[in-house]
XYZ file of C-alpha atoms in Angstrom:
609
model
C -34.293 192.004 50.681
C -35.480 194.532 53.240
C -35.297 198.256 53.841
C -33.134 200.093 56.365
C -33.326 203.546 57.925
C -31.506 205.351 60.696
C -30.255 208.464 62.369
C -26.979 209.214 64.165
C -26.531 212.497 65.984
C -24.006 213.495 68.667
C -25.901 216.598 69.775
C -29.437 215.206 69.786
C -30.728 211.964 71.212
C -32.604 209.979 68.525
C -33.670 207.444 71.153
C -35.829 210.134 72.745
C -37.702 210.656 69.460
C -38.820 207.101 68.632
C -41.738 208.212 66.497
C -39.351 209.846 64.021
C -37.523 206.582 63.403
C -40.780 204.680 63.207
C -42.058 207.095 60.561
C -38.835 206.744 58.555
C -39.038 202.969 58.710
C -42.742 202.801 57.967
C -42.245 204.901 54.836
C -40.608 201.810 53.280
C -43.046 199.217 54.615
C -43.419 197.617 51.180
C -39.714 196.662 51.173
C -40.215 194.425 54.191
C -43.706 192.969 54.569
C -42.667 190.138 56.912
C -41.360 191.956 59.980
C -40.092 195.254 61.328
C -37.896 196.378 64.178
C -36.306 199.434 65.761
C -33.202 199.760 67.917
C -32.112 202.794 69.950
C -28.961 203.887 71.695
C -27.998 207.263 73.113
C -26.890 208.872 69.853
C -28.180 206.492 67.216
C -31.357 204.770 66.076
C -31.800 201.993 63.493
C -34.997 200.871 61.794
C -35.571 197.795 59.644
C -38.294 196.350 57.412
C -37.735 192.663 56.671
C -38.425 190.482 53.670
C -37.504 187.033 54.968
C -35.352 185.066 52.508
C -32.511 183.414 54.481
C -33.191 181.937 57.936
C -36.704 183.395 58.375
C -36.778 182.388 62.035
C -33.356 183.621 63.081
C -32.574 186.654 60.958
C -34.600 189.339 62.729
C -33.195 192.863 62.703
C -31.713 195.191 63.739
C -29.260 192.557 64.964
C -26.770 193.075 67.776
C -23.519 191.454 68.850
C -22.640 191.458 72.532
C -19.371 191.061 74.396
C -19.105 190.770 78.196
C -22.753 191.690 78.540
C -22.555 194.898 76.498
C -23.704 195.536 72.931
C -20.638 196.345 70.843
C -22.078 196.157 67.292
C -25.521 196.640 65.764
C -26.478 196.146 62.134
C -29.411 197.038 59.888
C -28.906 195.105 56.686
C -30.522 194.827 53.268
C -29.560 192.377 50.548
C -27.846 189.021 50.172
C -24.233 187.934 50.604
C -23.786 184.899 48.375
C -20.501 183.716 49.874
C -21.716 183.884 53.462
C -21.253 180.154 53.997
C -17.546 180.305 53.166
C -17.123 183.409 55.317
C -18.963 181.742 58.165
C -16.614 178.746 58.012
C -13.565 181.030 57.941
C -14.832 183.063 60.890
C -15.719 179.929 62.848
C -12.149 178.733 62.390
C -11.008 182.078 63.827
C -13.079 181.510 66.953
C -16.366 183.223 66.172
C -19.603 181.596 67.335
C -22.944 182.044 65.604
C -26.462 181.843 66.994
C -28.370 182.024 63.665
C -28.026 180.714 60.105
C -28.431 184.156 58.506
C -25.995 186.000 56.281
C -26.686 189.124 58.348
C -24.921 187.673 61.371
C -21.982 186.670 59.176
C -21.601 190.278 58.015
C -21.695 191.447 61.638
C -18.930 189.041 62.678
C -16.943 189.874 59.536
C -16.884 193.519 60.636
C -15.828 192.480 64.146
C -12.922 190.502 62.655
C -11.765 192.726 59.774
C -13.329 196.158 60.346
C -14.241 198.082 57.200
C -11.872 195.812 55.258
C -14.606 193.163 55.368
C -16.394 194.948 52.493
C -13.842 193.589 50.010
C -14.597 190.040 51.156
C -18.348 190.201 50.469
C -19.846 188.832 47.268
C -23.416 189.937 46.766
C -25.896 192.768 46.638
C -26.139 194.720 49.853
C -26.569 198.016 51.623
C -26.155 198.095 55.376
C -25.410 200.217 58.422
C -23.284 199.182 61.401
C -23.057 201.074 64.660
C -19.759 200.408 66.413
C -20.362 201.290 70.055
C -16.669 200.889 70.890
C -15.665 203.867 68.731
C -19.097 205.510 68.430
C -18.954 205.281 64.646
C -21.657 204.704 62.061
C -20.488 202.731 59.021
C -22.569 202.626 55.810
C -21.593 200.146 53.080
C -22.997 199.676 49.572
C -22.318 196.849 47.113
C -19.947 197.279 44.169
C -22.525 197.739 41.394
C -25.150 199.615 43.394
C -27.735 196.850 43.117
C -29.162 197.852 46.468
C -29.829 201.553 47.107
C -28.540 203.583 50.034
C -29.175 207.299 50.602
C -27.859 209.641 53.262
C -28.410 213.240 54.270
C -26.618 215.510 56.751
C -29.004 216.957 59.334
C -27.361 219.514 61.598
C -24.464 217.679 63.248
C -26.123 214.363 62.531
C -26.605 212.003 59.610
C -29.747 210.334 58.288
C -29.785 207.284 56.019
C -32.291 205.047 54.301
C -32.788 202.508 51.543
C -35.007 204.972 49.725
C -35.297 208.733 49.606
C -38.770 208.535 51.135
C -37.313 207.246 54.403
C -35.158 210.365 54.777
C -37.962 212.651 53.614
C -40.055 211.271 56.491
C -37.696 212.992 58.969
C -39.173 216.326 60.127
C -35.893 218.193 59.527
C -35.769 217.326 55.813
C -37.816 219.353 53.355
C -38.694 217.821 49.957
C -36.973 220.381 47.746
C -35.766 219.794 44.187
C -33.500 222.516 42.811
C -32.196 223.246 39.314
C -29.537 220.527 39.393
C -32.097 218.048 40.678
C -34.364 218.728 37.714
C -31.414 218.613 35.319
C -30.390 215.242 36.654
C -33.943 213.994 36.323
C -34.173 215.036 32.660
C -30.635 214.311 31.468
C -30.965 210.535 31.112
C -27.834 209.711 33.065
C -27.270 208.417 36.562
C -24.651 210.693 38.081
C -23.011 208.858 40.994
C -23.966 210.294 44.400
C -26.711 212.536 42.981
C -30.059 212.008 44.697
C -32.397 214.588 43.023
C -33.560 216.036 46.379
C -31.542 218.963 47.713
C -29.108 218.047 50.474
C -29.525 214.316 49.953
C -26.832 212.051 48.536
C -26.661 208.472 47.341
C -23.701 206.471 48.613
C -21.694 205.597 45.528
C -21.445 201.891 44.595
C -18.249 200.266 45.828
C -17.904 202.830 48.611
C -18.425 203.051 52.362
C -19.068 206.003 54.643
C -17.787 206.390 58.198
C -19.480 208.945 60.455
C -18.268 209.798 63.950
C -17.752 212.719 66.279
C -14.958 213.982 64.040
C -17.278 214.156 61.019
C -17.701 211.882 58.030
C -15.415 210.407 55.418
C -16.033 208.269 52.350
C -13.751 205.429 51.261
C -13.691 203.530 47.985
C -13.185 199.788 48.306
C -13.824 198.761 44.672
C -13.667 200.253 41.192
C -13.217 199.033 37.638
C -9.527 198.782 36.733
C -7.813 198.534 33.351
C -5.575 195.463 33.084
C -4.105 193.358 30.314
C -6.312 190.372 29.518
C -4.088 187.287 29.865
C -6.364 184.612 28.343
C -6.880 183.404 24.786
C -10.390 183.070 23.352
C -10.856 179.439 24.348
C -9.794 180.112 27.931
C -11.957 183.231 28.074
C -15.046 181.301 26.958
C -14.387 178.579 29.549
C -13.792 181.161 32.282
C -17.049 182.987 31.531
C -18.981 179.697 31.577
C -17.433 178.647 34.877
C -18.181 182.018 36.443
C -21.794 181.954 35.264
C -22.343 178.439 36.602
C -20.930 179.389 39.992
C -22.815 182.686 40.157
C -26.230 181.241 39.325
C -25.778 178.306 41.695
C -24.909 180.687 44.534
C -27.888 182.905 43.778
C -30.329 179.999 43.933
C -29.837 179.756 47.708
C -33.065 180.792 49.450
C -35.409 179.486 52.121
C -38.445 180.754 50.161
C -39.935 180.051 46.680
C -37.711 181.187 43.809
C -38.125 181.744 40.041
C -36.526 183.377 36.981
C -37.677 186.255 34.783
C -37.652 184.836 31.250
C -38.068 187.131 28.231
C -36.803 184.629 25.676
C -33.744 186.775 25.028
C -30.230 185.420 25.300
C -29.516 186.857 28.756
C -32.565 185.689 30.697
C -32.532 182.362 28.845
C -28.946 181.658 29.937
C -29.868 182.397 33.559
C -32.979 180.205 33.305
C -31.076 177.336 31.676
C -28.328 177.402 34.299
C -30.908 177.605 37.082
C -32.833 174.663 35.615
C -29.672 172.535 35.464
C -28.648 173.396 39.001
C -32.102 172.779 40.466
C -32.346 169.472 38.621
C -28.970 168.397 40.017
C -30.191 169.269 43.514
C -33.456 167.434 42.937
C -35.483 170.593 43.600
C -36.675 171.388 40.057
C -38.360 172.302 37.841
C -37.453 175.945 37.550
C -40.334 178.410 37.641
C -40.236 181.212 35.065
C -42.305 184.287 34.273
C -42.611 186.578 31.271
C -44.752 189.585 30.386
C -46.801 190.233 27.248
C -49.527 192.610 26.155
C -53.029 191.911 24.907
C -53.182 192.395 21.134
C -49.410 192.338 20.741
C -49.651 189.914 17.810
C -51.716 192.546 16.016
C -49.980 195.731 17.131
C -46.275 194.862 17.394
C -43.970 196.953 15.201
C -40.251 196.226 15.061
C -37.783 199.028 15.880
C -34.107 199.559 16.633
C -34.609 198.516 20.263
C -37.500 196.060 19.840
C -36.556 193.588 17.113
C -39.147 190.908 17.871
C -41.924 190.079 20.365
C -40.860 188.037 23.383
C -43.699 185.552 23.843
C -42.771 182.920 21.192
C -39.124 182.824 22.289
C -39.980 182.670 26.005
C -42.373 179.791 25.356
C -39.779 177.881 23.336
C -37.128 178.375 26.004
C -39.528 177.252 28.737
C -40.289 174.069 26.801
C -36.581 173.463 26.243
C -35.793 173.368 29.983
C -39.194 172.008 31.061
C -39.846 175.135 33.118
C -43.045 175.758 35.005
C -43.749 178.872 32.949
C -46.285 181.681 33.293
C -46.796 184.326 30.617
C -48.527 187.321 32.175
C -50.681 189.107 29.568
C -51.442 192.709 30.512
C -54.578 194.366 29.233
C -54.924 198.012 28.294
C -57.204 198.693 31.251
C -54.781 197.739 34.008
C -51.725 199.208 32.247
C -53.385 202.572 31.584
C -55.147 202.777 34.947
C -54.306 205.925 36.873
C -53.732 203.795 39.986
C -51.031 201.800 38.153
C -49.354 204.892 36.772
C -49.328 206.568 40.190
C -47.405 203.626 41.684
C -44.268 204.466 39.699
C -43.334 207.912 41.101
C -44.519 206.830 44.530
C -42.319 203.718 44.585
C -39.416 205.279 42.676
C -39.575 208.649 44.483
C -39.159 210.358 41.086
C -41.010 210.144 37.762
C -39.811 207.533 35.270
C -37.742 209.651 32.919
C -36.766 207.313 30.083
C -38.614 204.026 29.935
C -42.217 205.104 30.445
C -44.687 202.237 30.600
C -41.796 199.783 31.076
C -41.937 200.798 34.740
C -45.664 200.179 35.089
C -45.624 196.851 33.236
C -42.645 195.696 35.281
C -44.542 196.560 38.452
C -47.566 194.551 37.266
C -45.338 191.604 36.340
C -43.647 191.679 39.735
C -46.994 191.892 41.491
C -48.093 188.690 39.742
C -44.759 186.952 40.390
C -44.957 187.802 44.093
C -48.126 185.736 44.422
C -46.039 182.595 43.763
C -42.401 183.466 44.514
C -40.389 185.645 46.868
C -37.114 185.666 44.910
C -36.562 186.067 41.148
C -33.375 185.886 39.050
C -33.040 188.373 36.192
C -30.794 188.785 33.141
C -30.136 192.498 33.757
C -26.734 193.990 32.745
C -25.576 191.316 30.260
C -25.947 193.727 27.323
C -23.696 196.258 29.009
C -21.027 193.660 29.788
C -21.054 191.635 26.573
C -21.836 194.424 24.091
C -25.456 193.772 23.188
C -26.717 197.274 22.476
C -26.545 198.968 19.042
C -24.267 201.651 20.451
C -21.482 199.101 20.825
C -21.678 198.248 17.108
C -22.939 201.263 15.153
C -20.020 203.716 14.747
C -22.111 206.905 14.723
C -23.700 205.882 18.048
C -20.569 204.472 19.646
C -18.402 207.460 18.712
C -20.931 210.211 19.432
C -19.694 212.983 21.719
C -22.269 212.163 24.388
C -23.559 209.201 26.340
C -24.070 206.534 23.671
C -27.625 205.658 24.736
C -28.571 209.309 24.333
C -27.197 209.201 20.791
C -29.305 206.069 20.232
C -32.498 207.891 21.184
C -32.830 207.226 24.905
C -33.328 210.946 25.370
C -36.317 212.536 27.059
C -35.629 216.090 25.884
C -36.997 215.799 22.318
C -40.167 214.205 23.668
C -40.619 217.052 26.188
C -40.194 219.765 23.583
C -43.646 221.245 23.123
C -44.940 219.758 26.377
C -42.812 221.333 29.107
C -42.661 225.107 29.434
C -39.961 226.287 26.970
C -38.727 228.960 29.381
C -38.100 226.323 32.026
C -36.285 224.078 29.543
C -34.094 226.976 28.417
C -33.303 227.942 32.006
C -32.335 224.387 32.935
C -29.937 223.946 29.985
C -30.086 220.176 30.337
C -27.843 219.712 27.308
C -25.093 221.724 28.990
C -25.556 219.805 32.229
C -25.357 216.494 30.384
C -22.218 217.553 28.523
C -20.572 218.427 31.833
C -21.511 215.062 33.323
C -20.224 213.279 30.213
C -16.852 215.013 30.494
C -16.636 214.092 34.184
C -17.497 210.463 33.444
C -14.871 210.140 30.714
C -12.236 211.524 33.069
C -12.860 208.577 35.404
C -12.256 205.860 32.805
C -9.130 203.858 33.669
C -6.464 203.871 30.972
C -4.527 200.909 29.659
C -1.263 202.109 28.067
C -0.953 201.279 24.393
C -4.637 200.803 23.609
C -5.591 201.977 20.132
C -8.392 204.495 19.622
C -11.111 201.914 18.932
C -10.202 199.766 21.940
C -10.082 202.833 24.149
C -13.501 203.974 22.947
C -15.034 200.551 23.566
C -13.563 200.642 27.074
C -15.122 204.082 27.584
C -18.516 202.911 26.346
C -18.333 199.875 28.619
C -17.377 202.010 31.607
C -20.185 204.481 30.938
C -22.646 201.602 30.634
C -21.638 199.981 33.934
C -21.396 203.206 35.963
C -24.131 205.384 34.407
C -26.660 203.215 32.503
C -26.844 199.981 34.493
C -27.608 201.935 37.706
C -30.750 203.371 36.069
C -31.928 199.860 35.192
C -31.071 198.559 38.661
C -33.019 201.409 40.261
C -36.062 200.549 38.167
C -35.821 196.860 39.033
C -35.261 197.482 42.741
C -38.091 199.988 43.224
C -40.694 198.139 41.158
C -39.882 194.793 42.795
C -39.693 196.185 46.299
C -43.042 197.922 45.794
C -44.548 194.424 46.029
C -41.993 192.839 48.380
C -40.182 190.780 45.735
C -36.425 190.221 45.809
C -34.797 190.335 42.355
C -31.260 189.011 41.950
C -29.014 189.956 39.044
C -26.361 187.276 38.349
C -24.627 189.277 35.602
C -23.799 191.958 38.205
C -21.519 189.641 40.158
C -18.375 191.751 40.529
C -16.087 188.884 39.531
C -17.754 188.651 36.125
C -17.820 192.448 35.750
C -14.112 192.744 36.602
C -13.182 189.997 34.156
C -15.287 191.207 31.231
C -14.208 194.834 31.558
C -10.772 193.832 30.321
C -11.746 191.262 27.676
C -10.770 192.790 24.288
C -13.582 193.731 21.919
C -12.288 191.304 19.286
C -13.187 188.463 21.678
C -16.586 189.844 22.666
C -17.439 190.272 18.974
C -15.283 187.452 17.571
C -17.832 186.079 15.069
C -19.332 189.414 14.055
C -22.505 188.949 16.121
C -23.614 190.829 19.190
C -22.695 189.116 22.469
C -20.543 186.523 20.693
C -18.738 185.662 23.911
C -21.891 184.974 25.935
C -23.339 182.867 23.125
C -20.120 180.859 22.903
C -20.031 180.365 26.674
C -23.617 179.231 27.161
C -25.306 178.847 23.778
C -25.222 175.054 24.051
C -27.859 175.342 26.795
C -30.387 177.032 24.501
C -32.555 176.102 21.510
C -31.171 177.534 18.262
C -33.807 180.290 17.717
C -33.210 181.646 21.226
C -29.430 181.366 21.019
C -29.372 183.380 17.789
C -32.106 185.878 18.607
C -31.088 189.511 18.119
C -31.230 191.905 21.022
C -34.721 193.154 21.881
C -35.156 195.543 24.795
C -37.627 195.115 27.645
C -41.051 195.055 25.956
C -43.537 197.901 25.828
C -47.143 197.870 24.730
C -47.770 198.682 21.069
C -51.501 199.212 21.588
C -52.464 202.635 20.155
C -55.141 202.780 22.833
C -52.457 203.247 25.458
C -51.076 206.314 23.684
C -54.577 207.690 23.256
C -55.209 207.291 26.981
C -51.959 209.129 27.738
C -52.850 212.001 25.411
C -56.276 212.306 27.013
C -54.786 212.392 30.518
C -52.223 215.013 29.524
C -54.935 217.139 27.886
C -56.912 216.956 31.126
C -53.908 218.173 33.141
C -53.167 220.944 30.662
C -56.749 222.130 30.935
C -56.958 221.997 34.723
C -55.296 225.001 36.402
C -55.574 223.348 39.819
C -53.272 220.438 38.987
C -49.701 220.590 40.347
C -48.071 220.236 36.925
C -50.239 222.805 35.140
C -47.841 225.716 35.615
C -45.018 223.710 34.027
C -46.885 222.823 30.817
C -46.256 224.622 27.535
C -49.361 226.706 26.858
C -49.817 225.382 23.319
C -49.062 221.768 24.098
C -52.560 220.359 23.741
C -53.003 221.747 20.236
C -49.741 220.104 19.134
C -50.322 216.658 20.606
C -51.036 214.920 17.306
C -51.512 211.159 17.226
C -47.994 209.691 17.330
C -47.863 206.287 19.018
C -45.203 204.218 20.754
C -41.851 204.936 22.338
C -40.110 207.362 22.273
C -42.975 209.712 21.345
C -44.982 208.640 24.397
C -42.115 209.078 26.870
C -42.694 212.819 27.200
C -46.396 212.388 27.907
C -45.652 209.603 30.369
C -43.164 211.817 32.184
C -45.546 214.777 32.428
C -48.377 212.659 33.793
C -46.072 211.084 36.366
C -44.613 214.496 37.184
C -48.071 215.662 38.239
C -48.513 212.652 40.512
C -45.033 213.140 41.963
C -45.595 216.805 42.752
C -48.879 215.999 44.451
C -47.620 213.034 46.504
C -44.414 214.653 47.752
C -45.697 218.205 48.288
C -42.518 219.330 46.567
C -40.906 222.707 46.422
C -39.182 223.238 43.072
């Protein structure tokens, strides 16, 4: 998977300050535990941390391409291009010669052949930088869905970039400052494209590329969701979705290292696991390995809710038996989940506190840590709910039609949980509600229009667009940072842009044709699953229901509130401790979780607010 960092500057000479680049690269050491490298030219420097997945022996980076004895292109690359074999064959036919078997070298030659137009030819998850010595231009490219992160920051006449904010913050010219809009973004529960929380820093928008040269910088869009008439009937649509899923999963099983699936027992992860099991069996390389997460005492403590309909463990076990998977169910105890060392990992790895999903970050980190002991690559079911309409806000009119982001209407909102914990004067000054309303209006203005759509169809299109461009990125960030904190590559088959493009224009009557959530996905792949799994209702990523976890959070918050020397103390509502009460579970705990992580974040980053 890897991490990249770099610095281009036409007035300074980054090559004369090698320690700066080394510090930027080392800040992301966890993203690439297998190797590291630095490359310097007169006005540019690239750093790379490598997690070896494809061609471990030949894919070292930064990678260069020479012509007539001179280096003409250099790349620092993170991610996977799943159609690299086809591209390699096409480029070979055009006269290109390759010295490795890596997808990185294919991307380098693709740029040599097609320039920035090569971005449209890539299928995968990627973020990379290319230095074109012929034109003295830096080119940054990010995949269409934003699966892989890429940040940049102007610095004088130069430009810094990195896979994570911490790489840029390691540069001596960048101060870790979070202003009012940064805090608003953090608390609003939306992922505004390009916003990076830290002042002056930006995130390259998914489906975009940035070109930086002596004349300055420009940003180009190479992909976006488009509204088109759907030409297929229901039968053809079901067959098309099945064919796409089979092709996507087969492509994403390519790896030169151990691979597994993340299996919750829900429809999405079960479809991925079933398709992976079939493909591996056909190749003679099975059985599929699968992993799930559970919590000690969950049989006793579990309580159903709007977002957690049923516990995962029984369904994951049944699905694993159905496909004869080599399955591991990781059971997390209260001690390791509530440990301060576990909680501190989240803001350190994520570079910001976990605003919405609380302990779902910490448990995901612990799951990934266990998975990494046996596998280097994992396939996940992320984003199927957003594409096929699995969440309540696609079905419940008062949530779907609310004049805000639909997940906020459904309760994925940190503000109520922070009321009474965070200083009320600060909350009033930030006016997060006003900020969120502005961002909602901006997001709606982007939604592509299909002439003649009725009001309901248009609203479903809006909800789908908001989900793909504002909600999925939050989930992808969580998955990327928690997996990369342990050097695990997580692939997300449902984020293949071909599937996303196709489903965006499938009418709601087809996605919901039998009155059940995710009708289309069930019709396309339900035959691969046992009946209880195929018909299981949506249940979100699990959280612990142990009241001891909430008690531990309350105790930690009370300690911070009573300790004037802690970084977060000045931001706490003076009467918060007296009002804590004994409420358990999400969303009540999300405010406490945020405040505790906020303290760790402020301490680790030496922030100026």
